mmCIF file of C-alpha atoms in Angstrom:
data_model
loop_
_atom_site.group_PDB
_atom_site.id
_atom_site.type_symbol
_atom_site.label_atom_id
_atom_site.label_comp_id
_atom_site.label_asym_id
_atom_site.label_seq_id
_atom_site.Cartn_x
_atom_site.Cartn_y
_atom_site.Cartn_z
ATOM 1 C CA MET A 1 19.184 89.546 1.514
ATOM 2 C CA LYS A 2 20.033 88.870 -2.355
ATOM 3 C CA LYS A 3 22.382 86.056 -1.339
ATOM 4 C CA VAL A 4 19.605 84.354 0.794
ATOM 5 C CA LEU A 5 17.106 84.714 -1.916
ATOM 6 C CA THR A 6 19.517 83.059 -4.477
ATOM 7 C CA SER A 7 20.476 80.393 -2.161
ATOM 8 C CA LEU A 8 16.507 79.633 -1.660
ATOM 9 C CA LEU A 9 16.286 79.123 -5.225
ATOM 10 C CA PHE A 10 18.798 76.326 -5.027
ATOM 11 C CA PHE A 11 17.547 74.504 -1.957
ATOM 12 C CA SER A 12 13.990 75.256 -1.072
ATOM 13 C CA ILE A 13 12.439 72.864 -3.477
ATOM 14 C CA GLN A 14 15.025 70.013 -3.110
ATOM 15 C CA ILE A 15 13.715 68.652 0.158
ATOM 16 C CA GLY A 16 10.649 66.698 1.014
ATOM 17 C CA LEU A 17 9.452 64.960 -2.238
ATOM 18 C CA TYR A 18 12.623 63.210 -3.005
ATOM 19 C CA ALA A 19 12.661 61.402 0.502
ATOM 20 C CA ASN A 20 9.263 60.017 -0.315
ATOM 21 C CA ASP A 21 10.562 57.075 -2.506
ATOM 22 C CA GLY A 22 10.777 59.554 -5.290
ATOM 23 C CA VAL A 23 13.285 60.255 -7.989
ATOM 24 C CA PHE A 24 14.120 64.050 -8.826
ATOM 25 C CA LEU A 25 15.641 64.307 -12.259
ATOM 26 C CA ALA A 26 15.689 68.113 -13.253
ATOM 27 C CA ARG A 27 13.459 71.132 -13.090
ATOM 28 C CA GLY A 28 12.950 74.097 -15.513
ATOM 29 C CA ASN A 29 14.458 77.528 -14.802
ATOM 30 C CA GLN A 30 14.480 81.065 -15.826
ATOM 31 C CA LEU A 31 17.442 82.624 -17.665
ATOM 32 C CA ILE A 32 18.875 85.320 -15.370
ATOM 33 C CA PRO A 33 21.761 87.778 -15.375
ATOM 34 C CA VAL A 34 24.523 86.170 -13.402
ATOM 35 C CA PHE A 35 25.763 89.835 -12.125
ATOM 36 C CA GLU A 36 23.798 92.815 -11.408
ATOM 37 C CA THR A 37 22.562 94.768 -14.405
ATOM 38 C CA ASP A 38 20.235 97.634 -15.591
ATOM 39 C CA VAL A 39 18.611 95.407 -18.240
ATOM 40 C CA SER A 40 15.113 94.717 -17.655
ATOM 41 C CA LEU A 41 12.848 91.735 -18.769
ATOM 42 C CA ARG A 42 9.764 93.307 -20.659
ATOM 43 C CA LYS A 43 8.071 90.052 -22.051
ATOM 44 C CA GLU A 44 8.338 86.278 -21.600
ATOM 45 C CA ILE A 45 6.483 83.492 -23.439
ATOM 46 C CA LEU A 46 7.061 80.178 -21.771
ATOM 47 C CA GLU A 47 5.836 77.134 -23.471
ATOM 48 C CA ILE A 48 5.873 73.851 -21.596
ATOM 49 C CA LYS A 49 4.793 70.514 -23.291
ATOM 50 C CA LYS A 50 4.753 66.873 -22.007
ATOM 51 C CA VAL A 51 5.962 64.319 -24.477
ATOM 52 C CA ASP A 52 5.156 60.597 -24.234
ATOM 53 C CA ASP A 53 4.773 60.812 -20.474
ATOM 54 C CA LYS A 54 8.549 60.942 -20.203
ATOM 55 C CA ILE A 55 9.947 64.329 -21.462
ATOM 56 C CA ILE A 56 9.411 67.887 -20.669
ATOM 57 C CA GLN A 57 9.867 70.303 -23.538
ATOM 58 C CA VAL A 58 10.528 73.872 -22.767
ATOM 59 C CA ASP A 59 10.403 76.639 -25.305
ATOM 60 C CA VAL A 60 11.074 80.201 -24.147
ATOM 61 C CA ARG A 61 11.105 83.726 -25.602
ATOM 62 C CA TYR A 62 12.389 86.540 -23.699
ATOM 63 C CA GLU A 63 12.203 90.216 -24.724
ATOM 64 C CA ILE A 64 14.894 92.203 -22.554
ATOM 65 C CA PHE A 65 15.272 96.095 -22.652
ATOM 66 C CA ASN A 66 18.658 97.825 -22.311
ATOM 67 C CA SER A 67 18.219 101.355 -21.464
ATOM 68 C CA SER A 68 21.861 102.372 -21.646
ATOM 69 C CA GLU A 69 24.667 101.682 -24.028
ATOM 70 C CA GLU A 70 25.762 98.404 -25.939
ATOM 71 C CA LYS A 71 27.385 96.066 -23.402
ATOM 72 C CA ASP A 72 28.251 92.352 -22.943
ATOM 73 C CA LEU A 73 25.790 90.502 -20.523
ATOM 74 C CA THR A 74 26.438 87.330 -18.866
ATOM 75 C CA ILE A 75 23.336 85.152 -18.866
ATOM 76 C CA GLY A 76 23.049 82.030 -16.622
ATOM 77 C CA PHE A 77 20.688 78.887 -16.208
ATOM 78 C CA GLU A 78 20.892 77.282 -12.703
ATOM 79 C CA ALA A 79 20.173 73.575 -12.749
ATOM 80 C CA LEU A 80 19.932 71.433 -9.592
ATOM 81 C CA SER A 81 21.619 67.983 -9.735
ATOM 82 C CA PRO A 82 19.421 64.662 -9.622
ATOM 83 C CA ASN A 83 18.465 63.177 -6.506
ATOM 84 C CA GLY A 84 17.203 59.851 -5.185
ATOM 85 C CA ASP A 85 17.435 56.425 -6.815
ATOM 86 C CA VAL A 86 19.101 57.705 -10.009
ATOM 87 C CA ASN A 87 22.717 58.283 -11.343
ATOM 88 C CA ALA A 88 23.596 61.743 -10.868
ATOM 89 C CA THR A 89 27.010 61.583 -12.613
ATOM 90 C CA PRO A 90 27.429 64.163 -15.484
ATOM 91 C CA VAL A 91 27.431 62.882 -18.763
ATOM 92 C CA LYS A 92 29.975 64.553 -21.172
ATOM 93 C CA GLY A 93 30.206 67.128 -18.722
ATOM 94 C CA LYS A 94 26.666 68.192 -18.921
ATOM 95 C CA HIS A 95 23.540 67.489 -16.561
ATOM 96 C CA PRO A 96 22.660 63.785 -17.324
ATOM 97 C CA TYR A 97 18.739 64.692 -17.688
ATOM 98 C CA ILE A 98 18.928 68.039 -19.356
ATOM 99 C CA HIS A 99 18.973 67.499 -23.096
ATOM 100 C CA ASP A 100 19.227 69.747 -26.267
ATOM 101 C CA PHE A 101 20.003 72.993 -24.522
ATOM 102 C CA ALA A 102 20.137 75.768 -27.030
ATOM 103 C CA VAL A 103 20.059 79.544 -27.038
ATOM 104 C CA LYS A 104 19.620 82.214 -29.865
ATOM 105 C CA PHE A 105 20.082 85.674 -29.189
ATOM 106 C CA ASN A 106 18.714 88.278 -31.624
ATOM 107 C CA ASP A 107 18.617 85.523 -34.193
ATOM 108 C CA VAL A 108 22.156 84.457 -33.787
ATOM 109 C CA ASN A 109 22.706 80.982 -32.289
ATOM 110 C CA LEU A 110 25.203 81.288 -29.191
ATOM 111 C CA PRO A 111 27.657 78.832 -27.682
ATOM 112 C CA PHE A 112 27.553 78.287 -23.839
ATOM 113 C CA LYS A 113 29.732 77.081 -21.096
ATOM 114 C CA ILE A 114 28.922 75.143 -18.047
ATOM 115 C CA ALA A 115 29.998 75.698 -14.442
ATOM 116 C CA TYR A 116 30.009 73.465 -11.539
ATOM 117 C CA VAL A 117 29.228 75.186 -8.258
ATOM 118 C CA HIS A 118 28.547 74.241 -4.689
ATOM 119 C CA ASP A 119 26.595 77.048 -3.387
ATOM 120 C CA SER A 120 25.010 80.319 -4.592
ATOM 121 C CA LEU A 121 28.060 82.535 -4.160
ATOM 122 C CA TYR A 122 29.687 81.316 -7.396
ATOM 123 C CA ALA A 123 29.417 84.687 -9.056
ATOM 124 C CA GLN A 124 31.811 87.187 -7.519
ATOM 125 C CA SER A 125 34.066 90.133 -8.801
ATOM 126 C CA GLY A 126 32.868 89.641 -12.323
ATOM 127 C CA GLU A 127 33.755 86.054 -12.447
ATOM 128 C CA ILE A 128 32.078 82.661 -12.281
ATOM 129 C CA ARG A 129 33.961 80.418 -9.872
ATOM 130 C CA SER A 130 33.670 76.813 -11.004
ATOM 131 C CA THR A 131 35.194 73.546 -9.831
ATOM 132 C CA PRO A 132 37.102 71.783 -12.533
ATOM 133 C CA LEU A 133 35.011 68.771 -13.939
ATOM 134 C CA ASN A 134 37.971 66.173 -13.199
ATOM 135 C CA GLU A 135 37.741 67.089 -9.499
ATOM 136 C CA ILE A 136 33.882 67.198 -9.531
ATOM 137 C CA LEU A 137 33.899 63.667 -11.032
ATOM 138 C CA GLY A 138 36.751 62.473 -8.420
ATOM 139 C CA SER A 139 34.590 63.804 -5.522
ATOM 140 C CA ILE A 140 31.592 61.647 -6.343
ATOM 141 C CA THR A 141 31.241 58.762 -3.444
ATOM 142 C CA ASN A 142 27.689 58.049 -3.983
ATOM 143 C CA VAL A 143 26.008 58.559 -7.619
ATOM 144 C CA ASN A 144 22.548 59.034 -6.241
ATOM 145 C CA TYR A 145 23.527 62.149 -4.171
ATOM 146 C CA VAL A 146 25.885 64.858 -5.254
ATOM 147 C CA ASP A 147 26.832 68.148 -3.582
ATOM 148 C CA PHE A 148 27.076 70.277 -6.774
ATOM 149 C CA PHE A 149 25.007 72.173 -9.189
ATOM 150 C CA TYR A 150 25.138 73.407 -12.747
ATOM 151 C CA VAL A 151 25.243 76.669 -14.217
ATOM 152 C CA TYR A 152 24.950 76.978 -17.892
ATOM 153 C CA TYR A 153 25.846 80.362 -19.075
ATOM 154 C CA PHE A 154 26.739 82.406 -22.077
ATOM 155 C CA THR A 155 27.754 85.912 -23.200
ATOM 156 C CA ALA A 156 25.404 88.113 -25.110
ATOM 157 C CA ASN A 157 26.218 91.346 -26.699
ATOM 158 C CA VAL A 158 23.070 93.659 -25.703
ATOM 159 C CA LYS A 159 22.425 96.387 -27.844
ATOM 160 C CA PRO A 160 20.484 99.595 -26.631
ATOM 161 C CA GLY A 161 16.743 99.019 -26.805
ATOM 162 C CA LEU A 162 14.798 95.759 -27.182
ATOM 163 C CA ASN A 163 16.733 92.519 -27.617
ATOM 164 C CA VAL A 164 15.325 88.978 -28.149
ATOM 165 C CA ILE A 165 16.535 85.786 -26.409
ATOM 166 C CA GLU A 166 14.995 82.289 -27.823
ATOM 167 C CA HIS A 167 15.786 79.292 -25.383
ATOM 168 C CA LYS A 168 15.136 75.788 -25.801
ATOM 169 C CA TYR A 169 15.713 72.409 -23.890
ATOM 170 C CA ASN A 170 14.213 69.237 -22.725
ATOM 171 C CA TYR A 171 14.164 67.628 -19.306
ATOM 172 C CA ASP A 172 13.333 63.947 -18.213
ATOM 173 C CA ILE A 173 10.259 63.862 -16.050
ATOM 174 C CA SER A 174 10.392 62.906 -12.264
ATOM 175 C CA SER A 175 8.250 60.648 -10.356
ATOM 176 C CA SER A 176 7.390 59.053 -7.104
ATOM 177 C CA VAL A 177 5.422 56.444 -5.520
ATOM 178 C CA GLU A 178 2.726 59.050 -4.881
ATOM 179 C CA TYR A 179 2.901 61.012 -8.091
ATOM 180 C CA HIS A 180 2.847 59.529 -11.617
ATOM 181 C CA TYR A 181 4.878 62.457 -12.824
ATOM 182 C CA TYR A 182 5.609 65.897 -11.362
ATOM 183 C CA PHE A 183 7.904 68.849 -12.505
ATOM 184 C CA GLU A 184 8.968 72.103 -11.335
ATOM 185 C CA TYR A 185 9.577 75.455 -13.010
ATOM 186 C CA VAL A 186 11.305 78.225 -11.000
ATOM 187 C CA LEU A 187 9.524 81.591 -11.650
ATOM 188 C CA THR A 188 10.846 83.652 -8.951
ATOM 189 C CA ALA A 189 14.593 83.793 -10.612
ATOM 190 C CA ALA A 190 12.849 86.291 -12.906
ATOM 191 C CA ASN A 191 13.026 88.800 -10.257
ATOM 192 C CA ARG A 192 16.732 89.162 -10.650
ATOM 193 C CA TRP A 193 16.328 91.200 -13.782
ATOM 194 C CA ALA A 194 16.551 95.100 -13.290
ATOM 195 C CA ASN A 195 12.837 95.674 -13.110
ATOM 196 C CA ARG A 196 12.249 92.837 -10.575
ATOM 197 C CA GLN A 197 9.385 91.613 -12.530
ATOM 198 C CA ILE A 198 8.197 90.208 -15.846
ATOM 199 C CA ASP A 199 6.271 93.180 -17.421
ATOM 200 C CA ASP A 200 4.192 90.909 -19.684
ATOM 201 C CA PHE A 201 4.131 87.001 -18.801
ATOM 202 C CA ARG A 202 2.431 84.355 -20.499
ATOM 203 C CA MET A 203 2.738 80.506 -20.007
ATOM 204 C CA ILE A 204 1.163 77.911 -21.999
ATOM 205 C CA LEU A 205 1.075 74.221 -20.658
ATOM 206 C CA ASP A 206 0.379 71.358 -22.990
ATOM 207 C CA MET A 207 0.045 68.056 -20.959
ATOM 208 C CA GLY A 208 -1.633 66.071 -23.884
ATOM 209 C CA SER A 209 -5.092 64.814 -24.268
ATOM 210 C CA TYR A 210 -7.030 62.990 -21.462
ATOM 211 C CA GLU A 211 -4.830 64.166 -18.592
ATOM 212 C CA ASP A 212 -5.886 64.929 -15.061
ATOM 213 C CA PHE A 213 -3.009 66.893 -13.154
ATOM 214 C CA TYR A 214 -2.877 69.559 -10.279
ATOM 215 C CA ILE A 215 -1.101 73.068 -10.097
ATOM 216 C CA SER A 216 -0.319 74.504 -6.810
ATOM 217 C CA LYS A 217 -1.669 77.840 -6.106
ATOM 218 C CA SER A 218 1.895 78.782 -5.028
ATOM 219 C CA PHE A 219 2.544 81.703 -7.507
ATOM 220 C CA PHE A 220 -0.937 83.047 -8.030
ATOM 221 C CA GLN A 221 -4.174 83.773 -6.174
ATOM 222 C CA ASN A 222 -6.486 84.839 -8.830
ATOM 223 C CA ASP A 223 -7.747 81.821 -10.723
ATOM 224 C CA ASN A 224 -8.913 84.349 -13.634
ATOM 225 C CA PHE A 225 -5.419 84.514 -14.885
ATOM 226 C CA TRP A 226 -5.883 80.959 -16.355
ATOM 227 C CA LYS A 227 -7.589 80.251 -19.524
ATOM 228 C CA LEU A 228 -8.441 76.865 -21.169
ATOM 229 C CA ASN A 229 -7.829 76.619 -24.705
ATOM 230 C CA GLY A 230 -9.654 73.525 -25.770
ATOM 231 C CA LYS A 231 -12.074 70.971 -24.000
ATOM 232 C CA GLY A 232 -11.852 70.219 -20.368
ATOM 233 C CA ASN A 233 -12.527 71.793 -16.837
ATOM 234 C CA TYR A 234 -11.113 72.304 -13.533
ATOM 235 C CA SER A 235 -12.021 73.030 -9.868
ATOM 236 C CA VAL A 236 -10.213 74.320 -6.742
ATOM 237 C CA VAL A 237 -9.314 71.666 -4.045
ATOM 238 C CA SER A 238 -7.386 71.659 -0.843
ATOM 239 C CA GLU A 239 -4.890 69.099 -0.161
ATOM 240 C CA GLU A 240 -1.638 68.904 1.871
ATOM 241 C CA VAL A 241 1.154 68.275 -0.759
ATOM 242 C CA ASP A 242 5.061 67.462 -0.096
ATOM 243 C CA LEU A 243 7.167 70.495 -0.315
ATOM 244 C CA GLU A 244 6.320 73.746 1.091
ATOM 245 C CA GLN A 245 3.454 74.433 -1.597
ATOM 246 C CA SER A 246 0.173 76.141 -0.933
ATOM 247 C CA PRO A 247 -2.561 73.797 0.260
ATOM 248 C CA GLU A 248 -4.709 75.298 -2.477
ATOM 249 C CA LEU A 249 -4.572 73.446 -5.860
ATOM 250 C CA LEU A 250 -6.112 73.752 -9.172
ATOM 251 C CA ASN A 251 -7.093 70.081 -10.608
ATOM 252 C CA PHE A 252 -7.291 70.411 -14.243
ATOM 253 C CA ARG A 253 -9.085 67.624 -16.342
ATOM 254 C CA ILE A 254 -8.035 68.304 -20.036
ATOM 255 C CA HIS A 255 -9.609 66.496 -22.864
ATOM 256 C CA SER A 256 -7.848 68.394 -25.460
ATOM 257 C CA GLY A 257 -5.865 71.612 -25.966
ATOM 258 C CA THR A 258 -3.705 73.718 -23.559
ATOM 259 C CA ILE A 259 -4.024 75.847 -20.559
ATOM 260 C CA GLU A 260 -2.581 79.521 -20.549
ATOM 261 C CA TYR A 261 -1.499 81.700 -17.549
ATOM 262 C CA SER A 262 -1.132 85.392 -18.660
ATOM 263 C CA GLN A 263 -0.415 88.415 -16.102
ATOM 264 C CA LYS A 264 1.028 91.895 -16.612
ATOM 265 C CA ASN A 265 3.532 93.303 -14.138
ATOM 266 C CA PHE A 266 4.077 89.559 -13.009
ATOM 267 C CA LYS A 267 6.230 89.385 -9.677
ATOM 268 C CA PRO A 268 6.333 85.832 -8.982
ATOM 269 C CA THR A 269 6.407 84.871 -5.167
ATOM 270 C CA GLY A 270 6.385 81.162 -5.898
ATOM 271 C CA GLU A 271 7.282 78.426 -8.283
ATOM 272 C CA LEU A 272 5.302 76.289 -10.669
ATOM 273 C CA PHE A 273 4.741 72.889 -9.085
ATOM 274 C CA LEU A 274 2.691 70.518 -11.343
ATOM 275 C CA PHE A 275 1.811 66.860 -10.525
ATOM 276 C CA SER A 276 -0.449 63.890 -11.555
ATOM 277 C CA LYS A 277 -1.387 61.503 -8.831
ATOM 278 C CA ASN A 278 -0.723 57.824 -9.205
ATOM 279 C CA LEU A 279 -4.244 56.225 -9.155
ATOM 280 C CA ILE A 280 -3.466 52.741 -7.642
ATOM 281 C CA SER A 281 -5.908 50.410 -5.586
ATOM 282 C CA TYR A 282 -4.228 48.329 -3.299
ATOM 283 C CA ASP A 283 -7.252 45.987 -2.843
ATOM 284 C CA GLY A 284 -5.925 43.765 -5.570
ATOM 285 C CA TYR A 285 -9.322 44.177 -7.651
ATOM 286 C CA PHE A 286 -11.658 46.832 -9.307
ATOM 287 C CA ASP A 287 -15.114 47.292 -7.714
ATOM 288 C CA TYR A 288 -17.136 49.978 -9.442
ATOM 289 C CA LYS A 289 -18.856 50.721 -5.922
ATOM 290 C CA ILE A 290 -15.913 51.815 -4.357
ATOM 291 C CA HIS A 291 -12.988 52.396 -6.902
ATOM 292 C CA GLN A 292 -12.190 55.024 -9.460
ATOM 293 C CA LEU A 293 -10.799 54.593 -12.830
ATOM 294 C CA PRO A 294 -8.063 56.855 -14.144
ATOM 295 C CA PHE A 295 -8.740 59.554 -16.638
ATOM 296 C CA SER A 296 -5.382 59.534 -18.287
ATOM 297 C CA TYR A 297 -4.645 56.251 -20.440
ATOM 298 C CA HIS A 298 -0.992 56.696 -19.509
ATOM 299 C CA GLN A 299 -2.193 55.134 -16.108
ATOM 300 C CA GLN A 300 -4.811 52.495 -17.276
ATOM 301 C CA TYR A 301 -2.250 49.733 -16.309
ATOM 302 C CA ASN A 302 -2.995 50.471 -12.839
ATOM 303 C CA VAL A 303 -6.579 49.278 -13.151
ATOM 304 C CA GLN A 304 -7.031 46.081 -11.446
ATOM 305 C CA LEU A 305 -9.217 42.919 -12.789
ATOM 306 C CA PRO A 306 -12.904 43.412 -12.064
ATOM 307 C CA VAL A 307 -14.722 41.812 -9.067
ATOM 308 C CA ASP A 308 -17.852 41.014 -11.120
ATOM 309 C CA GLU A 309 -19.421 41.389 -14.431
ATOM 310 C CA ILE A 310 -20.649 44.951 -14.340
ATOM 311 C CA SER A 311 -17.342 46.171 -13.020
ATOM 312 C CA LYS A 312 -15.801 44.629 -16.102
ATOM 313 C CA GLU A 313 -18.297 46.365 -18.324
ATOM 314 C CA ILE A 314 -17.356 49.791 -16.742
ATOM 315 C CA ILE A 315 -13.765 49.100 -17.371
ATOM 316 C CA LEU A 316 -14.262 48.240 -20.841
ATOM 317 C CA ALA A 317 -16.311 51.588 -21.376
ATOM 318 C CA LEU A 318 -13.476 53.664 -20.033
ATOM 319 C CA PRO A 319 -11.933 54.731 -23.442
ATOM 320 C CA TYR A 320 -15.290 55.641 -24.599
ATOM 321 C CA ALA A 321 -16.287 57.577 -21.479
ATOM 322 C CA ARG A 322 -13.135 59.616 -22.008
ATOM 323 C CA ARG A 323 -14.633 61.011 -25.021
ATOM 324 C CA GLY A 324 -17.996 61.576 -23.775
ATOM 325 C CA PHE A 325 -20.045 58.542 -24.926
ATOM 326 C CA VAL A 326 -23.589 58.547 -23.386
ATOM 327 C CA PHE A 327 -24.290 54.991 -22.324
ATOM 328 C CA ASN A 328 -27.738 53.298 -22.364
ATOM 329 C CA ASP A 329 -26.844 51.240 -19.511
ATOM 330 C CA LYS A 330 -27.924 53.362 -16.332
ATOM 331 C CA ILE A 331 -25.146 51.991 -14.050
ATOM 332 C CA ILE A 332 -22.487 52.609 -16.385
ATOM 333 C CA GLN A 333 -23.805 56.095 -17.117
ATOM 334 C CA ARG A 334 -24.334 57.001 -13.309
ATOM 335 C CA TYR A 335 -20.758 55.738 -12.694
ATOM 336 C CA TYR A 336 -19.131 58.067 -15.233
ATOM 337 C CA GLU A 337 -21.336 61.015 -14.371
ATOM 338 C CA SER A 338 -20.043 60.702 -10.744
ATOM 339 C CA THR A 339 -16.387 61.389 -11.934
ATOM 340 C CA VAL A 340 -15.182 64.996 -12.164
ATOM 341 C CA TRP A 341 -13.852 64.441 -15.595
ATOM 342 C CA TYR A 342 -16.606 63.032 -17.539
ATOM 343 C CA ILE A 343 -18.209 65.513 -20.112
ATOM 344 C CA PRO A 344 -21.053 63.848 -21.972
ATOM 345 C CA ASP A 345 -21.021 64.278 -25.923
ATOM 346 C CA PRO A 346 -24.313 63.099 -27.385
ATOM 347 C CA ASP A 347 -22.832 63.169 -30.790
ATOM 348 C CA TYR A 348 -19.829 60.887 -30.160
ATOM 349 C CA LYS A 349 -20.263 57.358 -31.576
ATOM 350 C CA ILE A 350 -18.224 54.364 -30.169
ATOM 351 C CA ASP A 351 -15.227 53.941 -32.859
ATOM 352 C CA PHE A 352 -12.440 51.540 -31.633
ATOM 353 C CA GLU A 353 -10.240 52.721 -34.555
ATOM 354 C CA SER A 354 -10.237 56.377 -32.978
ATOM 355 C CA LEU A 355 -8.643 55.360 -29.936
ATOM 356 C CA THR A 356 -4.925 55.704 -29.255
ATOM 357 C CA GLY A 357 -2.696 52.625 -29.722
ATOM 358 C CA LYS A 358 -2.214 52.225 -26.018
ATOM 359 C CA GLU A 359 -5.781 52.175 -25.529
ATOM 360 C CA LYS A 360 -6.534 49.690 -28.009
ATOM 361 C CA GLU A 361 -3.676 47.371 -26.787
ATOM 362 C CA TRP A 362 -5.092 47.792 -23.038
ATOM 363 C CA LEU A 363 -8.819 47.402 -24.212
ATOM 364 C CA GLU A 364 -7.851 43.941 -25.798
ATOM 365 C CA GLU A 365 -6.057 42.844 -22.780
ATOM 366 C CA MET A 366 -8.985 43.520 -20.417
ATOM 367 C CA LYS A 367 -11.471 41.839 -22.614
ATOM 368 C CA GLN A 368 -9.687 38.509 -22.017
#
């Protein structure tokens, strides 16, 4: 059974989405004991941040507990290869879209190695079986699809009692025709520690300001485990998504701040899957009577030219509507009140200089 579950970690999320004109670059994953161990995972604080709409920054702190004598423990990080219209060839032996991988154990920086494996049975008889890099490079016939995976691993001297692992890395964000961006983070791998759970789990997500995104209810059922630290709102929606995810989603509209998921005795049965939809009108124009405008300013260039003057005025009002400006024009005000993300702020006054650089540039272009 353990071998089957491990295989699923490698293969279950790799299908479906990438065939839909998408590009899969990388995903996040847990640190796991490569071999069976009696060391348990007491606490995990996982921080995930989206930077410049291009990079996912991951910063994790693990507290593991060794109930027996001092020992050396091999700890690994499993990484799928890229897939789709992208070059999947290793760069200097490393995953091409995972960067700045670093591990600190009990305040000491540790070196790591990389294994190249073809299935989940790479760890046997106390050894990691890796294919030599030159053979891996020589076997690549199509740079868009390769048949190997990466295992970043290191050896830690685990003292009796509590030990702390600090793990950092960045990975490039994936996208598709349907999704402006999406990313995944494997949670179920944490069940491979001795206690088969995370005793105290906390996850903090920072997607930036003025962001509209969805999280599949694949690893939780109780929405009360979530907390919004800042300004925004969310709702439960039902929608079929690619991959075998829950049809129920939480749709977050974040004006500022972060969201946080906390749970004791967390036994994850699904993975984190977060995405932002592409909001594109294929009509070739924007008509306020039938079209939506994007909450995220990263998608503002998807806005089409207005069909009439009032549609243009509504477009030009978009950056200020994000900030809650209450409009005197009843048509403009009704339009934004009909959106799920608009939160009126009677104290906000229009201030062009307070907009982001991207918003200023876009607004000047739309005025022409």
